[in-house]
Short mmCIF file of C-alpha atoms and ligand atoms in Angstrom, two decimals:
data_model
loop_
_atom_site.label_atom_id
_atom_site.label_comp_id
_atom_site.label_asym_id
_atom_site.label_seq_id
_atom_site.Cartn_x
_atom_site.Cartn_y
_atom_site.Cartn_z
CA UNK A 1 -1.14 15.08 5.37
CA UNK A 2 -2.39 14.25 1.87
CA UNK A 3 -5.10 11.56 1.67
CA UNK A 4 -2.86 9.04 -0.21
CA UNK A 5 -0.26 9.35 2.47
CA UNK A 6 -2.54 7.18 4.63
CA UNK A 7 -1.59 4.17 2.58
CA UNK A 8 0.81 2.17 4.71
CA UNK A 9 4.37 3.03 4.18
CA UNK A 10 7.07 0.31 4.08
CA UNK A 11 10.79 1.19 4.60
CA UNK A 12 13.45 -0.95 2.92
CA UNK A 13 17.13 -0.78 4.12
CA UNK A 14 19.52 -2.61 1.85
CA UNK A 15 22.80 -1.67 0.29
CA UNK A 16 21.83 -3.40 -2.87
CA UNK A 17 19.73 -1.04 -5.14
CA UNK A 18 18.61 -3.97 -7.29
CA UNK A 19 17.15 -5.77 -4.33
CA UNK A 20 15.47 -2.60 -3.08
CA UNK A 21 13.86 -1.95 -6.48
CA UNK A 22 12.59 -5.53 -6.69
CA UNK A 23 10.87 -5.13 -3.29
CA UNK A 24 9.46 -1.81 -4.34
CA UNK A 25 8.05 -3.28 -7.49
CA UNK A 26 6.58 -6.30 -5.76
CA UNK A 27 4.70 -3.96 -3.28
CA UNK A 28 3.75 -1.17 -5.72
CA UNK A 29 0.04 -1.93 -5.86
CA UNK A 30 -0.29 -2.35 -2.10
CA UNK A 31 1.94 0.12 -0.34
CA UNK A 32 4.17 3.14 -0.61
CA UNK A 33 7.80 2.14 -0.26
CA UNK A 34 10.71 4.23 0.79
CA UNK A 35 14.19 2.88 0.03
CA UNK A 36 17.44 3.55 2.04
CA UNK A 37 20.89 2.43 1.24
CA UNK A 38 22.15 2.55 4.79
CA UNK A 39 20.91 2.47 8.37
CA UNK A 40 22.04 5.97 9.22
CA UNK A 41 19.89 7.45 6.41
CA UNK A 42 17.01 5.21 7.44
CA UNK A 43 17.21 6.22 11.09
CA UNK A 44 16.83 9.89 10.27
CA UNK A 45 13.81 9.22 7.94
CA UNK A 46 12.07 7.03 10.51
CA UNK A 47 11.83 9.89 12.95
CA UNK A 48 10.12 12.06 10.28
CA UNK A 49 7.53 9.49 9.22
CA UNK A 50 7.32 6.16 10.92
CA UNK A 51 6.66 3.24 8.46
CA UNK A 52 4.12 0.61 9.18
CA UNK A 53 6.83 -2.00 8.71
CA UNK A 54 10.63 -1.80 8.11
CA UNK A 55 12.71 -4.39 6.23
CA UNK A 56 16.38 -4.29 7.10
CA UNK A 57 19.05 -6.47 5.61
CA UNK A 58 21.34 -8.36 7.91
CA UNK A 59 24.29 -6.90 6.08
CA UNK A 60 23.05 -3.32 5.60
CA UNK A 61 25.64 -0.50 5.94
CA UNK A 62 26.86 0.44 8.35
CA UNK A 63 25.53 -1.15 11.51
CA UNK A 64 24.07 -4.32 10.12
CA UNK A 65 20.41 -5.20 10.47
CA UNK A 66 20.48 -6.80 13.97
CA UNK A 67 22.20 -3.93 15.63
CA UNK A 68 20.03 -1.38 13.88
CA UNK A 69 16.86 -3.15 15.00
CA UNK A 70 18.15 -3.51 18.62
CA UNK A 71 18.73 0.26 18.73
CA UNK A 72 15.36 0.96 17.11
CA UNK A 73 13.61 -1.23 19.76
CA UNK A 74 15.29 0.59 22.60
CA UNK A 75 14.07 3.95 21.29
CA UNK A 76 10.66 4.66 22.71
CA UNK A 77 9.55 6.54 19.59
CA UNK A 78 10.56 3.76 17.20
CA UNK A 79 10.14 0.65 19.25
CA UNK A 80 6.64 -0.22 18.09
CA UNK A 81 7.60 -0.39 14.37
CA UNK A 82 7.58 -4.03 13.27
CA UNK A 83 10.94 -5.05 11.89
CA UNK A 84 11.75 -7.77 9.34
CA UNK A 85 15.29 -8.95 8.88
CA UNK A 86 16.25 -9.98 5.27
CA UNK A 87 19.09 -12.39 5.24
CA UNK A 88 20.91 -15.01 3.04
CA UNK A 89 21.01 -17.39 6.06
CA UNK A 90 18.26 -19.87 7.06
CA UNK A 91 15.88 -18.82 9.83
CA UNK A 92 17.31 -21.34 12.31
CA UNK A 93 20.83 -19.95 12.16
CA UNK A 94 19.68 -16.37 12.91
CA UNK A 95 17.04 -17.38 15.55
CA UNK A 96 19.22 -16.23 18.49
CA UNK A 97 20.23 -12.98 16.92
CA UNK A 98 16.52 -12.31 16.01
CA UNK A 99 15.43 -12.83 19.68
CA UNK A 100 18.23 -10.73 21.06
CA UNK A 101 17.53 -7.69 18.88
CA UNK A 102 13.73 -8.04 19.11
CA UNK A 103 13.05 -8.43 15.33
CA UNK A 104 9.46 -9.44 14.49
CA UNK A 105 10.07 -11.64 11.51
CA UNK A 106 12.71 -12.72 8.85
CA UNK A 107 12.77 -13.51 5.20
CA UNK A 108 15.60 -15.53 3.60
CA UNK A 109 16.67 -14.38 0.21
CA UNK A 110 15.56 -15.11 -2.43
CA UNK A 111 11.92 -15.08 -1.42
CA UNK A 112 8.70 -15.16 -3.37
CA UNK A 113 6.46 -12.08 -3.73
CA UNK A 114 3.73 -13.85 -1.80
CA UNK A 115 6.09 -14.56 1.07
CA UNK A 116 7.04 -10.86 1.19
CA UNK A 117 3.46 -9.70 1.07
CA UNK A 118 2.26 -12.28 3.55
CA UNK A 119 4.99 -11.31 6.01
CA UNK A 120 4.39 -7.56 5.62
CA UNK A 121 0.56 -7.70 5.65
CA UNK A 122 0.56 -10.06 8.51
CA UNK A 123 2.51 -7.52 10.63
CA UNK A 124 0.43 -4.57 9.32
CA UNK A 125 -2.73 -6.56 9.91
CA UNK A 126 -1.49 -8.05 13.18
CA UNK A 127 -4.28 -6.55 15.14
CA UNK A 128 -7.08 -7.19 12.58
CA UNK A 129 -5.99 -10.85 12.11
CA UNK A 130 -5.40 -11.30 15.83
CA UNK A 131 -9.11 -10.47 16.32
CA UNK A 132 -9.92 -13.36 13.93
CA UNK A 133 -8.65 -15.78 16.46
CA UNK A 134 -11.60 -14.96 18.66
CA UNK A 135 -14.14 -15.53 15.88
CA UNK A 136 -16.07 -18.79 15.61
CA UNK A 137 -14.12 -21.61 13.87
CA UNK A 138 -15.88 -21.32 10.46
CA UNK A 139 -15.45 -17.53 10.20
CA UNK A 140 -11.78 -17.91 11.16
CA UNK A 141 -11.35 -20.64 8.56
CA UNK A 142 -12.97 -18.63 5.87
CA UNK A 143 -10.96 -15.49 6.58
CA UNK A 144 -7.59 -17.15 6.96
CA UNK A 145 -8.16 -19.49 3.97
CA UNK A 146 -9.29 -16.80 1.63
CA UNK A 147 -6.57 -14.32 2.52
CA UNK A 148 -3.94 -17.02 2.03
CA UNK A 149 -5.25 -18.16 -1.39
CA UNK A 150 -5.58 -14.58 -2.38
CA UNK A 151 -1.97 -13.88 -1.77
CA UNK A 152 -1.03 -17.12 -3.50
CA UNK A 153 -2.99 -16.07 -6.59
CA UNK A 154 -0.63 -13.14 -7.25
CA UNK A 155 2.44 -15.43 -7.17
CA UNK A 156 0.84 -17.73 -9.80
CA UNK A 157 -0.06 -14.71 -11.94
CA UNK A 158 3.43 -13.22 -11.58
CA UNK A 159 4.98 -16.59 -12.61
CA UNK A 160 2.57 -16.91 -15.65
CA UNK A 161 1.32 -20.15 -14.08
CA UNK A 162 -2.43 -21.06 -13.98
CA UNK A 163 -4.51 -19.81 -11.08
CA UNK A 164 -5.13 -22.93 -8.86
CA UNK A 165 -8.97 -23.00 -9.15
CA UNK A 166 -9.34 -25.98 -6.77
CA UNK A 167 -7.66 -23.96 -4.04
CA UNK A 168 -9.84 -20.98 -4.63
CA UNK A 169 -13.04 -23.16 -4.49
CA UNK A 170 -11.75 -24.90 -1.25
CA UNK A 171 -11.14 -21.61 0.42
CA UNK A 172 -14.65 -20.38 -0.47
CA UNK A 173 -16.40 -23.59 0.69
CA UNK A 174 -16.83 -22.50 4.32
CA UNK A 175 -18.28 -19.13 3.13
CA UNK A 176 -21.03 -20.95 1.36
CA UNK A 177 -21.88 -22.99 4.42
CA UNK A 178 -21.93 -19.76 6.44
CA UNK A 179 -24.41 -18.29 4.02
CA UNK A 180 -26.58 -21.40 4.13
CA UNK A 181 -26.96 -20.99 7.83
CA UNK A 182 -27.38 -17.22 7.64
CA UNK A 183 -24.31 -16.70 9.72
CA UNK A 184 -21.86 -14.73 7.63
CA UNK A 185 -21.85 -11.36 9.38
CA UNK A 186 -18.68 -12.21 11.31
CA UNK A 187 -16.90 -12.72 8.03
CA UNK A 188 -18.05 -9.41 6.62
CA UNK A 189 -17.06 -7.44 9.81
CA UNK A 190 -13.81 -9.49 10.13
CA UNK A 191 -12.57 -8.29 6.74
CA UNK A 192 -13.79 -4.63 7.20
CA UNK A 193 -10.56 -3.24 8.66
CA UNK A 194 -8.16 -5.46 6.69
CA UNK A 195 -5.31 -3.46 5.19
CA UNK A 196 -5.17 -5.28 1.84
CA UNK A 197 -7.98 -3.41 0.12
CA UNK A 198 -8.14 -5.63 -2.98
CA UNK A 199 -8.62 -8.69 -0.68
CA UNK A 200 -11.19 -7.01 1.53
CA UNK A 201 -13.17 -5.84 -1.54
CA UNK A 202 -12.94 -9.18 -3.31
CA UNK A 203 -14.05 -11.12 -0.24
CA UNK A 204 -17.07 -8.72 0.19
CA UNK A 205 -17.95 -9.27 -3.47
CA UNK A 206 -17.63 -13.03 -3.04
CA UNK A 207 -19.91 -13.00 0.06
CA UNK A 208 -22.58 -10.75 -1.44
CA UNK A 209 -22.53 -12.40 -4.78
CA UNK A 210 -22.96 -15.92 -3.37
CA UNK A 211 -25.56 -14.70 -0.98
CA UNK A 212 -27.38 -13.18 -4.00
CA UNK A 213 -27.11 -16.67 -5.64
CA UNK A 214 -28.47 -18.27 -2.49
CA UNK A 215 -31.42 -15.82 -2.34
CA UNK A 216 -32.25 -16.70 -6.07
CA UNK A 217 -32.27 -20.35 -5.12
CA UNK A 218 -29.07 -21.44 -6.84
CA UNK A 219 -27.55 -24.77 -5.88
CA UNK A 220 -24.57 -25.07 -3.51
CA UNK A 221 -22.02 -25.70 -6.24
CA UNK A 222 -23.30 -22.60 -8.35
CA UNK A 223 -23.02 -20.48 -5.23
CA UNK A 224 -19.45 -21.80 -4.87
CA UNK A 225 -18.66 -20.70 -8.42
CA UNK A 226 -20.16 -17.27 -7.65
CA UNK A 227 -18.05 -16.93 -4.51
CA UNK A 228 -14.91 -17.98 -6.48
CA UNK A 229 -15.88 -15.57 -9.24
CA UNK A 230 -16.14 -12.85 -6.63
CA UNK A 231 -12.76 -13.61 -5.07
CA UNK A 232 -11.07 -13.61 -8.54
CA UNK A 233 -13.05 -10.89 -10.40
CA UNK A 234 -10.38 -8.18 -9.94
CA UNK A 235 -7.34 -10.37 -10.02
CA UNK A 236 -5.86 -8.29 -12.85
CA UNK A 237 -5.56 -5.26 -10.52
CA UNK A 238 -2.21 -6.76 -9.65
CA UNK A 239 -0.90 -5.19 -12.85
CA UNK A 240 -2.20 -1.72 -11.98
CA UNK A 241 0.26 0.67 -10.35
CA UNK A 242 -0.57 1.70 -6.90
CA UNK A 243 -0.91 5.48 -7.73
CA UNK A 244 -3.69 4.65 -10.14
CA UNK A 245 -5.33 1.92 -8.10
CA UNK A 246 -5.48 4.07 -4.93
CA UNK A 247 -5.87 7.52 -6.38
CA UNK A 248 -8.44 9.32 -4.24
CA UNK A 249 -9.72 11.85 -6.89
CA UNK A 250 -10.93 11.45 -10.46
CA UNK A 251 -8.68 9.53 -12.68
CA UNK A 252 -7.17 11.24 -15.80
CA UNK A 253 -8.10 9.89 -19.16
CA UNK A 254 -4.88 7.95 -19.39
CA UNK A 255 -5.08 6.64 -15.86
CA UNK A 256 -8.64 5.50 -16.60
CA UNK A 257 -7.32 3.58 -19.56
CA UNK A 258 -4.82 1.86 -17.31
CA UNK A 259 -7.45 1.10 -14.72
CA UNK A 260 -9.77 -0.37 -17.29
CA UNK A 261 -7.13 -2.80 -18.37
CA UNK A 262 -7.60 -4.78 -15.11
CA UNK A 263 -10.43 -6.59 -16.76
CA UNK A 264 -8.61 -7.72 -19.80
CA UNK A 265 -5.66 -8.64 -17.54
CA UNK A 266 -7.97 -10.71 -15.38
CA UNK A 267 -9.41 -12.58 -18.37
CA UNK A 268 -5.82 -13.25 -19.59
CA UNK A 269 -4.78 -14.65 -16.16
CA UNK A 270 -7.93 -16.81 -15.82
CA UNK A 271 -7.60 -18.22 -19.36
CA UNK A 272 -4.19 -19.54 -18.71
CA UNK A 273 -5.92 -22.07 -16.44
CA UNK A 274 -8.13 -24.67 -18.11
CA UNK A 275 -10.30 -25.56 -15.18
CA UNK A 276 -11.85 -22.16 -14.54
CA UNK A 277 -15.62 -22.46 -14.97
CA UNK A 278 -17.12 -20.26 -17.65
CA UNK A 279 -19.31 -18.35 -15.18
CA UNK A 280 -16.25 -17.25 -13.33
CA UNK A 281 -14.79 -15.76 -16.54
CA UNK A 282 -18.09 -14.07 -17.25
CA UNK A 283 -18.16 -12.44 -13.93
CA UNK A 284 -14.71 -11.17 -14.26
CA UNK A 285 -15.01 -10.20 -17.94
CA UNK A 286 -18.46 -8.35 -17.65
CA UNK A 287 -18.59 -6.78 -14.12
CA UNK A 288 -17.86 -3.35 -15.58
CA UNK A 289 -20.39 -3.54 -18.42
CA UNK A 290 -23.48 -1.34 -18.15
CA UNK A 291 -26.97 -1.91 -19.59
CA UNK A 292 -26.80 1.30 -21.72
CA UNK A 293 -23.63 0.12 -23.46
CA UNK A 294 -21.42 2.66 -21.67
CA UNK A 295 -19.41 0.14 -19.70
CA UNK A 296 -16.10 -1.63 -20.51
CA UNK A 297 -14.16 -3.34 -21.97
CA UNK A 298 -16.64 -4.70 -24.60
CA UNK A 299 -19.39 -2.05 -24.56
CA UNK A 300 -22.04 -4.76 -24.21
CA UNK A 301 -25.62 -3.49 -24.23
CA UNK A 302 -28.99 -4.65 -22.89
CA UNK A 303 -29.64 -8.29 -23.78
CA UNK A 304 -25.91 -8.85 -24.52
CA UNK A 305 -25.33 -8.70 -20.80
CA UNK A 306 -25.32 -12.08 -19.15
CA UNK A 307 -27.42 -12.39 -15.96
CA UNK A 308 -24.32 -13.19 -14.03
CA UNK A 309 -22.80 -9.90 -15.31
CA UNK A 310 -25.92 -8.04 -14.10
CA UNK A 311 -25.65 -9.58 -10.67
CA UNK A 312 -21.92 -9.11 -10.48
CA UNK A 313 -22.08 -5.35 -11.43
CA UNK A 314 -24.65 -4.66 -8.76
CA UNK A 315 -22.64 -6.37 -6.11
CA UNK A 316 -19.34 -4.85 -7.37
CA UNK A 317 -20.77 -1.23 -7.35
CA UNK A 318 -22.53 -1.66 -3.99
CA UNK A 319 -19.32 -3.02 -2.52
CA UNK A 320 -17.11 -0.26 -3.92
CA UNK A 321 -19.43 2.37 -2.58
CA UNK A 322 -19.76 0.92 0.80
CA UNK A 323 -16.09 -0.30 1.14
CA UNK A 324 -13.79 1.65 3.43
CA UNK A 325 -10.94 3.13 1.47
CA UNK A 326 -7.78 4.82 2.65
CA UNK A 327 -9.23 8.06 1.29
CA UNK A 328 -12.92 7.67 2.14
CA UNK A 329 -15.16 6.27 4.95
CA UNK A 330 -17.66 3.66 3.91
CA UNK A 331 -20.97 4.94 2.54
CA UNK A 332 -24.23 3.89 4.20
CA UNK A 333 -25.98 1.11 2.43
CA UNK A 334 -29.21 3.15 1.89
CA UNK A 335 -27.27 6.04 0.33
CA UNK A 336 -25.44 3.54 -2.02
CA UNK A 337 -28.71 1.93 -3.07
CA UNK A 338 -30.26 5.45 -3.63
CA UNK A 339 -27.45 6.20 -6.05
CA UNK A 340 -27.84 2.84 -7.82
CA UNK A 341 -31.53 3.23 -8.32
CA UNK A 342 -31.11 6.98 -9.19
CA UNK A 343 -28.27 8.22 -11.25
CA UNK A 344 -27.05 4.67 -12.09
CA UNK A 345 -30.45 3.33 -13.10
CA UNK A 346 -29.35 3.17 -16.82
CA UNK A 347 -26.36 1.08 -15.80
CA UNK A 348 -27.82 -1.56 -13.55
CA UNK A 349 -30.55 -4.12 -14.00
CA UNK A 350 -33.30 -2.61 -11.81
CA UNK A 351 -35.11 -5.88 -11.47
CA UNK A 352 -32.05 -7.65 -10.04
CA UNK A 353 -31.39 -4.56 -8.00
CA UNK A 354 -34.80 -4.67 -6.32
CA UNK A 355 -34.13 -8.35 -5.38
CA UNK A 356 -30.65 -7.40 -4.10
CA UNK A 357 -32.11 -4.63 -2.02
CA UNK A 358 -34.64 -7.00 -0.45
CA UNK A 359 -31.84 -9.50 0.23
CA UNK A 360 -29.80 -6.76 2.06
CA UNK A 361 -32.89 -5.71 4.08
CA UNK A 362 -33.43 -9.40 5.09
CA UNK A 363 -29.76 -9.93 5.97
CA UNK A 364 -29.31 -6.44 7.51
CA UNK A 365 -25.90 -6.28 5.93
CA UNK A 366 -24.07 -3.10 6.95
FE1 FE2 B 1 -13.20 -4.41 -11.32
FE1 FE2 B 2 -14.34 -5.05 -8.14
#
């Protein structure tokens, strides 16, 4: 199996190619999508590679969604695949049919991208998020609140509407409280196995960046701005195709150009809103700048780099190296720090990095 094949697969069964394409487009940066025009075709394919979740339309040829799911759930090999019924009817009127066939969830057409993603990721992440239920109240609130605002952000961006900054700030507030009482490890480990990589990475950046601010003695409100900046810093990745975003190996020159555009896309999205604090925009705009001027998109150099950018790039690089990806296990913190003080020493502010390292040793973040 190729490494990219480990990205969760979603199967869509619907007789309408326009609908299937819309779903595929909506999921492109998060999942692989296989489309089937009828249930017979889908059934054969499911046996070759089981998807993480299947969406079947109530009216799909030739069996119809409910009968297809009932058969699937009776088959010992396929029974565990979570199934979503797509329908034109409201949830109440299909409740009985849902129960009878064993479907896990339903979506009434037309639905928003966030509803689609929420429904799918909640099934994919059922185990991860089920474990959140056993966490202390504040950890649970932080994880649930940030994942839901993170999903919402993509809807606003897609609709060209301003990112709701107040909601982002509110979702990050319990994180700052957790940091103040030095009790945020449950949040970091809770997000570790989450299937939405962009969310997991952004929440880790938000946590470490606000912890960094706390260590430097910043006020509560400034820490909140850092956390919000962390959660939003890569929002523009929503425009980057899945194949580029999740490519295991080196990106080609063209792919790298596409990847780099996530920064300008993020700036564009954030500037639509008028209440986003300047520091949040700076974090997003400058987190890929490097001290020697070799970063992007502005090739800022030395003193041109804001302190926030110096902090954000350290946290972002550290998180990216130590994140679990579909194609790589997480790197040990010490190994990541050795790279950051070694081959990356011309990129990162070594004074801030020494403080960051001390902070990690104090917090024993793994
Ligand atoms: Fe980035
Ligand atoms: Fe990032």
